[in-house]
Coordinates of C-alpha atoms in Angstrom, one line a residue:
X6 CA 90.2 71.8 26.8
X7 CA 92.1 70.5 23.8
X8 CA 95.3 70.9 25.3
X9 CA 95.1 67.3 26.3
X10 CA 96.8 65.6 23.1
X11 CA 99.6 67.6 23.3
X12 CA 99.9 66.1 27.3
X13 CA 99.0 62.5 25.9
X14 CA 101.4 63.0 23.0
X15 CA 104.3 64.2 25.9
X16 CA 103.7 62.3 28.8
X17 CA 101.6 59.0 27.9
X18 CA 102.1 58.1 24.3
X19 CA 105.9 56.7 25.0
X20 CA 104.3 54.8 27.8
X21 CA 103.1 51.1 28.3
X22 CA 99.9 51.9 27.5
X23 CA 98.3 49.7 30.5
X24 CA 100.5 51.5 32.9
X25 CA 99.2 55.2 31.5
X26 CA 95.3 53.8 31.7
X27 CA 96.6 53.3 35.7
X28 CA 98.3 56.5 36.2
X29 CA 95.4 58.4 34.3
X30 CA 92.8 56.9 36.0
X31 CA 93.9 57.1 39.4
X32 CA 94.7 60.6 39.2
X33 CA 90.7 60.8 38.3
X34 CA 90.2 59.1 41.4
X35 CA 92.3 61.0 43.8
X36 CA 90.4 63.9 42.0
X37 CA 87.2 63.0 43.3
X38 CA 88.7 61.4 46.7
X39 CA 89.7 65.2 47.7
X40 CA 86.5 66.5 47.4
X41 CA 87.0 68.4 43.8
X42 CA 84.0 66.5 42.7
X43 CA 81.6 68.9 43.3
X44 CA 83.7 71.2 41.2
X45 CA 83.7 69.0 38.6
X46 CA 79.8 68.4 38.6
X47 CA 79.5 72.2 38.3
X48 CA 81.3 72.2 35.8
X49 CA 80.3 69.5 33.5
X50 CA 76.8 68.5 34.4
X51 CA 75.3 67.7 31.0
X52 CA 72.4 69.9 29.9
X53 CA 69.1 69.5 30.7
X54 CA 68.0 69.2 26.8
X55 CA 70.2 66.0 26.7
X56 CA 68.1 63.9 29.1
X57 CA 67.2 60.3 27.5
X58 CA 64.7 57.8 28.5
X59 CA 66.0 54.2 27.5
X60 CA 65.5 51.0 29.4
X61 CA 62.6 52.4 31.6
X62 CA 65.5 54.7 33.1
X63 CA 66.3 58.3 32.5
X64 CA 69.8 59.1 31.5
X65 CA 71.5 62.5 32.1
X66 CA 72.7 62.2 28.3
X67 CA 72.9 59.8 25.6
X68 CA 76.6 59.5 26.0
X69 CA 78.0 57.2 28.4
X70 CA 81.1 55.0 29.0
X71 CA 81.6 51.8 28.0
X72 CA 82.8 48.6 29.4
X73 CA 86.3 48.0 29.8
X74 CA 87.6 51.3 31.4
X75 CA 86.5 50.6 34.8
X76 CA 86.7 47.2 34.9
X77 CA 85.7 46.3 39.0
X78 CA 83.6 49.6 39.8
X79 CA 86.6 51.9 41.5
X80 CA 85.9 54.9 40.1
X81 CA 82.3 55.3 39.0
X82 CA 81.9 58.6 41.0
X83 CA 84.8 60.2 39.7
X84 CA 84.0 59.4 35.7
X85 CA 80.1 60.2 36.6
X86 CA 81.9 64.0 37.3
X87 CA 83.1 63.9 34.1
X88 CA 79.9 64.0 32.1
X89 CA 78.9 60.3 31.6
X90 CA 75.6 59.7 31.3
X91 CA 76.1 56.1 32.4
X92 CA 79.4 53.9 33.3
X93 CA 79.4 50.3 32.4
X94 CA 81.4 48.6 35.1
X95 CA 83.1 45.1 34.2
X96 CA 83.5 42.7 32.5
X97 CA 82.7 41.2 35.7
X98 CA 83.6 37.2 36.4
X99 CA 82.3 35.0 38.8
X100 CA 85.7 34.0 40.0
X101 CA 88.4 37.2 40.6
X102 CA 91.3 36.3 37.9
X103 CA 94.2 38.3 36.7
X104 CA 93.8 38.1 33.3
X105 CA 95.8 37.5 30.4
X106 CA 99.9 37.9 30.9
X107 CA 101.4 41.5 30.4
X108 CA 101.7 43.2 28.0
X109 CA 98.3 42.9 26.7
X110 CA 97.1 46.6 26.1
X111 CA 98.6 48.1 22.9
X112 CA 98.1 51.8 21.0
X113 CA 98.0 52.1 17.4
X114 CA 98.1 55.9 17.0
X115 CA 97.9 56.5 13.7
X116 CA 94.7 54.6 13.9
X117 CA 93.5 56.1 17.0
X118 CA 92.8 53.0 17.8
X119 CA 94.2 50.4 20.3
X120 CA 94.3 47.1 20.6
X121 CA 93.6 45.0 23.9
X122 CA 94.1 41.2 25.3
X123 CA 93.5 41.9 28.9
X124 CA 91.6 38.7 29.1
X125 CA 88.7 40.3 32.1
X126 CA 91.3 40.7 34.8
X127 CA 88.8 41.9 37.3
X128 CA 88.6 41.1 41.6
X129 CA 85.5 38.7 41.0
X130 CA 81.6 39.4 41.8
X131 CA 82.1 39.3 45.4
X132 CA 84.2 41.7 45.7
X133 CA 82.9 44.3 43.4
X134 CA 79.3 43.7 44.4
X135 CA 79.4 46.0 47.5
X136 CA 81.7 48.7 45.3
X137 CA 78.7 48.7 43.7
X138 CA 76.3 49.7 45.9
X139 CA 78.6 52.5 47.6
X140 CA 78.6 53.8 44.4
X141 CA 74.8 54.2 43.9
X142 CA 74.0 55.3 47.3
X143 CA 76.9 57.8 46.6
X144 CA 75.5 59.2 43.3
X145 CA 72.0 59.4 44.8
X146 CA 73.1 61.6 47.3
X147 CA 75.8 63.5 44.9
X148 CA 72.2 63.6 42.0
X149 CA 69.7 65.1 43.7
X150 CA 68.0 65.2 40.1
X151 CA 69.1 62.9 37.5
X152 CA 72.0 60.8 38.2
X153 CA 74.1 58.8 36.2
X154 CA 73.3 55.3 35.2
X155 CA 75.4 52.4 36.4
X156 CA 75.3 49.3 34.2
X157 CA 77.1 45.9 35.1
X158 CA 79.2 44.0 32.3
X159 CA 79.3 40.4 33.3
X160 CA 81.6 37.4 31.2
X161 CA 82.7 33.8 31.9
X162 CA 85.1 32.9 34.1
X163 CA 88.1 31.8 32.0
X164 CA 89.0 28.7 33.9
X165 CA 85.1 27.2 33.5
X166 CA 84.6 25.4 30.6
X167 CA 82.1 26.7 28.0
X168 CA 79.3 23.7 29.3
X169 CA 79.3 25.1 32.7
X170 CA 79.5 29.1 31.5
X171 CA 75.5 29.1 32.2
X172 CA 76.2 28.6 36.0
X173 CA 79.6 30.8 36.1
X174 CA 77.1 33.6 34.4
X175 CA 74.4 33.4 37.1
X176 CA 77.0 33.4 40.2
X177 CA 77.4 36.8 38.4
X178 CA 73.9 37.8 38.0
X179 CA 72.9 37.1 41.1
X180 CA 75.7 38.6 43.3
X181 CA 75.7 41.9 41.3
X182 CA 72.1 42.5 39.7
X183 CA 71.2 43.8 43.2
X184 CA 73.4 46.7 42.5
X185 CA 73.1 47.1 38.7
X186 CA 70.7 49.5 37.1
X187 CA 71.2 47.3 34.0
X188 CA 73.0 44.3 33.4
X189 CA 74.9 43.2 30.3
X190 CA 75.9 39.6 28.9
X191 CA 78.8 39.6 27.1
X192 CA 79.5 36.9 25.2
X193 CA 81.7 38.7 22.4
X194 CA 85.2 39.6 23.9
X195 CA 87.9 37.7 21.9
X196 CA 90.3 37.2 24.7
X197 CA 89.1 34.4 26.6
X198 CA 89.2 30.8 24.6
X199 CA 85.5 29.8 23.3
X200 CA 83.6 33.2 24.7
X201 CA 82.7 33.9 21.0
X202 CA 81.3 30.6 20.5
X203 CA 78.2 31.4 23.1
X204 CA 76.9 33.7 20.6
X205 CA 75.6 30.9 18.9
X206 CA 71.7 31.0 19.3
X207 CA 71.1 27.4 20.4
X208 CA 73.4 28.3 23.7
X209 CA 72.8 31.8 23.8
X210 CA 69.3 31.2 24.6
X211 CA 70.0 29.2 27.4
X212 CA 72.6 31.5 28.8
X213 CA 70.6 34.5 28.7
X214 CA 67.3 33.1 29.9
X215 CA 69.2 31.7 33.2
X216 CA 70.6 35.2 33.3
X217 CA 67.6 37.2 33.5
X218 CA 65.5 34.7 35.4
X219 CA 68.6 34.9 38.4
X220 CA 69.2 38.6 38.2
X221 CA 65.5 39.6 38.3
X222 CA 65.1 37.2 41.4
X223 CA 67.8 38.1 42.9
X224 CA 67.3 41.8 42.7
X225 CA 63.6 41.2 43.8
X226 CA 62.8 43.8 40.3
X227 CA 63.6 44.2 36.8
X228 CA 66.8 44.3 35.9
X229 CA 67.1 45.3 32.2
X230 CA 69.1 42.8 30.9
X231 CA 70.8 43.6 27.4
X232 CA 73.5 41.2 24.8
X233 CA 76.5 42.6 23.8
X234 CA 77.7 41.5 20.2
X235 CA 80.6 41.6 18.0
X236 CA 81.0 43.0 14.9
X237 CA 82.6 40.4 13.6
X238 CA 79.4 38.7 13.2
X239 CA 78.0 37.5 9.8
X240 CA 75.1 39.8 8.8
X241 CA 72.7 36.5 8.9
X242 CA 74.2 36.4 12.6
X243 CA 73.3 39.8 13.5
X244 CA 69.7 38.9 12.5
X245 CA 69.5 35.5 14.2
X246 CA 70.8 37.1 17.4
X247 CA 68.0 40.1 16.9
X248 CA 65.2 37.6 16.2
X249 CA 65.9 35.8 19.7
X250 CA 66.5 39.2 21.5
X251 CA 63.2 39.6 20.4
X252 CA 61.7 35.7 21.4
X253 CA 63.1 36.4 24.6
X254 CA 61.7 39.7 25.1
X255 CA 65.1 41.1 26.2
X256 CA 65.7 44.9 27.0
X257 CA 68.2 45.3 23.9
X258 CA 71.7 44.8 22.4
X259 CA 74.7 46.2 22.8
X260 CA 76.4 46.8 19.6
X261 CA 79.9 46.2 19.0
X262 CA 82.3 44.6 21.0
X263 CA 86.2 44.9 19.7
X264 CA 87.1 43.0 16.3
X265 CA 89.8 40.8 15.6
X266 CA 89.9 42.2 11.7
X267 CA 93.5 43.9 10.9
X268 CA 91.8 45.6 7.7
X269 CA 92.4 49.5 6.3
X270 CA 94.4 50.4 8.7
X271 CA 96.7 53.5 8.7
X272 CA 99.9 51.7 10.8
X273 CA 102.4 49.9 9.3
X274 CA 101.6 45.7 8.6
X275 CA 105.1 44.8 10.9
X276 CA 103.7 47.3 14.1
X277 CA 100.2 46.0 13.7
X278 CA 101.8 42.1 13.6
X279 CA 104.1 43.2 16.4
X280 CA 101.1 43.8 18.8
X281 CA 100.3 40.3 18.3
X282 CA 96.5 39.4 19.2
X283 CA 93.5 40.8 20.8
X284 CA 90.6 42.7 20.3
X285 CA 90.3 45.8 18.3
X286 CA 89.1 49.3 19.5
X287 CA 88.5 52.7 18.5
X288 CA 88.3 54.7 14.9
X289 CA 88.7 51.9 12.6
X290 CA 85.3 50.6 14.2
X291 CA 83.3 53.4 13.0
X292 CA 82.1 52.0 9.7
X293 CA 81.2 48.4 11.2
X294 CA 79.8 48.9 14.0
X295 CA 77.5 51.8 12.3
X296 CA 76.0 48.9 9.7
X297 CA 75.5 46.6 12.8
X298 CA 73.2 49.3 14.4
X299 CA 71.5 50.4 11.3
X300 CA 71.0 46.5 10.7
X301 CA 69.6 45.6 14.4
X302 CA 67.3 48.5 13.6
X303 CA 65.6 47.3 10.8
X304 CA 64.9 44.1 12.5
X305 CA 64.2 45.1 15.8
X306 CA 62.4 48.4 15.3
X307 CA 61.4 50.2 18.4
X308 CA 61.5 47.2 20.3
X309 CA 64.7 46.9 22.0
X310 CA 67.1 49.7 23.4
X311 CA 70.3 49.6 21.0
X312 CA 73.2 51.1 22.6
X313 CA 75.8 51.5 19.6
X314 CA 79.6 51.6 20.5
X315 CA 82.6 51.7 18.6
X316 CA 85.1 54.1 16.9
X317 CA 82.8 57.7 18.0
X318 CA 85.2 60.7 18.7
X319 CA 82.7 63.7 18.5
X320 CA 79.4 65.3 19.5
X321 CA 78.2 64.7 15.4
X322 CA 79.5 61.0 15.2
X323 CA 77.2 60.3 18.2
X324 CA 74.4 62.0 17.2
X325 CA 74.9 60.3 13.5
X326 CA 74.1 57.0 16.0
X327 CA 71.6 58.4 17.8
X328 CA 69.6 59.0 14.3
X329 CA 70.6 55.7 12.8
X330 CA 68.7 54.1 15.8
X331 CA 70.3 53.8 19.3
X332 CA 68.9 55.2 22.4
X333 CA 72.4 55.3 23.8
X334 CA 75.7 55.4 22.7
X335 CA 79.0 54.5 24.7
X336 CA 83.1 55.2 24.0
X337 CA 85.9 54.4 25.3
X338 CA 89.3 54.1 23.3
X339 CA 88.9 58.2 22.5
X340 CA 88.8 58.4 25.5
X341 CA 92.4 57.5 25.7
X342 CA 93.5 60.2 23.4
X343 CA 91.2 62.9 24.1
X344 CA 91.5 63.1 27.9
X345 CA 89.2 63.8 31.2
X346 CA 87.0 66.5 29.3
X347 CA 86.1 64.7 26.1
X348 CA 82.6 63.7 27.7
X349 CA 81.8 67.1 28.5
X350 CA 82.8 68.5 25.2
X351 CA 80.8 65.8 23.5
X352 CA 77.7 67.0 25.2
X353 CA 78.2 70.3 24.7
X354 CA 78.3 69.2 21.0
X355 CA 75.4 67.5 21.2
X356 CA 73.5 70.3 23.0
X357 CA 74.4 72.5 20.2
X358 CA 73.6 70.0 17.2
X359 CA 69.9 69.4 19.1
X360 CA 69.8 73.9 19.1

């Protein structure tokens, strides 16, 4: 199973890094189109021992994938066979848009880490809505015990100006909560003009109230609706966020988005200037985005679901998150460098951390 970095290191790591996402990921997708799921399930079905109750759902494992790898729901049955307890599909905008111009996806691999301006390039809520809901009837069919969790990323148009991002949210909410076993805002990705700026409480309140009101009626149920944050945040932030996550009564908070901080890391100043600007991903996360979780703890208690992301590699960096406080924790850049069976050996990690 490690054999994988010596491929990534041969065939990938000389390659426009968006272009190798493509290539990998559709070769995941023909996988499953052939009918080698099955195989696949057999294979890497997470233990029983690792099943997790968070957001009134049950999750096959703790471990699932985050945001940003699947970004319009093409391939959720084929990363589901891979050993993710849950795929988070999006960002998702109310308007289809093709993003930010290429190149805009960038490795750093000294850092393992990488560094991304897509800008949401995704088909629109229309069109991924009925994705979607393939996608569950297929897993319920593929599950006949305890399938994997979709969740539904959803972000602001980047044509609508930040006053009408409330109504640009709920054409989102409303087309895709129907098909959405949870729904995240995010309101943290650096790579469309103002986005951060919604993280401010007086308009996040607003925004997410709309949100949940919308995707609730729209779904005719309760859609656990969550924030996600980014790490860049001022500690005083961080709290000010969890004390109206917990006004609002909201499912929980997704912590950390990218960063746009350059500091420690291991590549040289002119490559890292070279990339130019964008959010940042992967390893150098780890220490950040483990203070943000520990902090939202101690505010929130047991009271909202944390889901901690960013910079986790291995089975004991996840369960180090799962003891800090979150009921869930997501990756996505290691997933990059460590190939299609890093989910499976991370639960096998974690089976054997929990024996």
């Amino acid at each position: 199973m490690r054999i994988y970095p010596t491929v990534f290191r041969l065939c990938f790591s000389w390659m426009d890094a968006e272009r190798a996402h493509k290539i990998g990921f559709s070769m995941i997708k023909a996988i499953h189109a052939v009918g080698a799921g099955a195989v696949l399930r057999r294979m890497f079905t997470p233990p029983a021992s690792l099943q997790t109750e968070a957001l009134g759902l049950r999750f096959p494992t703790p471990f699932g994938l985050a945001a940003g790898f699947d970004k319009e729901g093409k391939g959720i049955g084929a990363l589901a066979n891979l050993g993710f307890g849950h795929v988070e599909v999006g960002t998702i905008t109310g308007q289809s848009q093709p993003g930010n111009p290429q190149p805009r996806l960038f490795r750093l691999v000294e850092d393992r880490a990488v560094i991304n301006r897509m800008g949401f390039n995704n088909d629109g809520a229309a069109a991924v809505a009925p994705r979607l809901k393939d996608a569950l009837a297929e897993l319920g069919k593929t599950y006949p015990g305890v399938r994997p969790v979709v969740g539904v990323n959803i972000g602001k148009t980047k044509v609508v100006e930040l006053e009408d991002a409330l109504e640009d949210y709920l054409v989102s909410a409303r087309t895709l909560a129907p098909s959405a076993d949870y729904m995240v805002v995010n309101v943290s990705s650096p790579n469309t003009p103002g986005l951060r700026l919604l993280q401010d409480v007086a308009t996040l309140r607003p925004l997410l109230s709309g949100v949940r009101e919308a995707a609730d009626a729209a779904a005719g149920r309760h859609v656990p609706l969550l924030v996600k944050i980014a790490p860049d945040l001022a500690d005083e932030d961080v709290a000010d966020v969890a004390a109206l996550a917990l006004e609002l009564k909201l499912d929980g908070i997704i912590c950390t988005n990218t960063t746009i901080s350059r500091e420690g890391l291991a590549s040289p100043a002119d490559l890292v200037e070279e990339k130019g600007a964008g959010g940042l991903s992967g390893a150098p996360l780890k220490a950040r985005s483990l203070a943000v979780l520990k902090q939202l703890k101690s505010i929130v208690g047991d009271n909202l679901t944390l889901i901690s992301v960013g910079g986790v590699e291995t089975g004991a960096e996840v369960q180090e998150r799962l003891d800090a406080g979150a009921s869930l924790v997501q990756g996505y850049t290691a997933f990059l460098y460590e190939g299609p069976f890093w989910a499976a050996r991370i639960n096998k990690e974690l089976a054997a951390l929990r024996k």
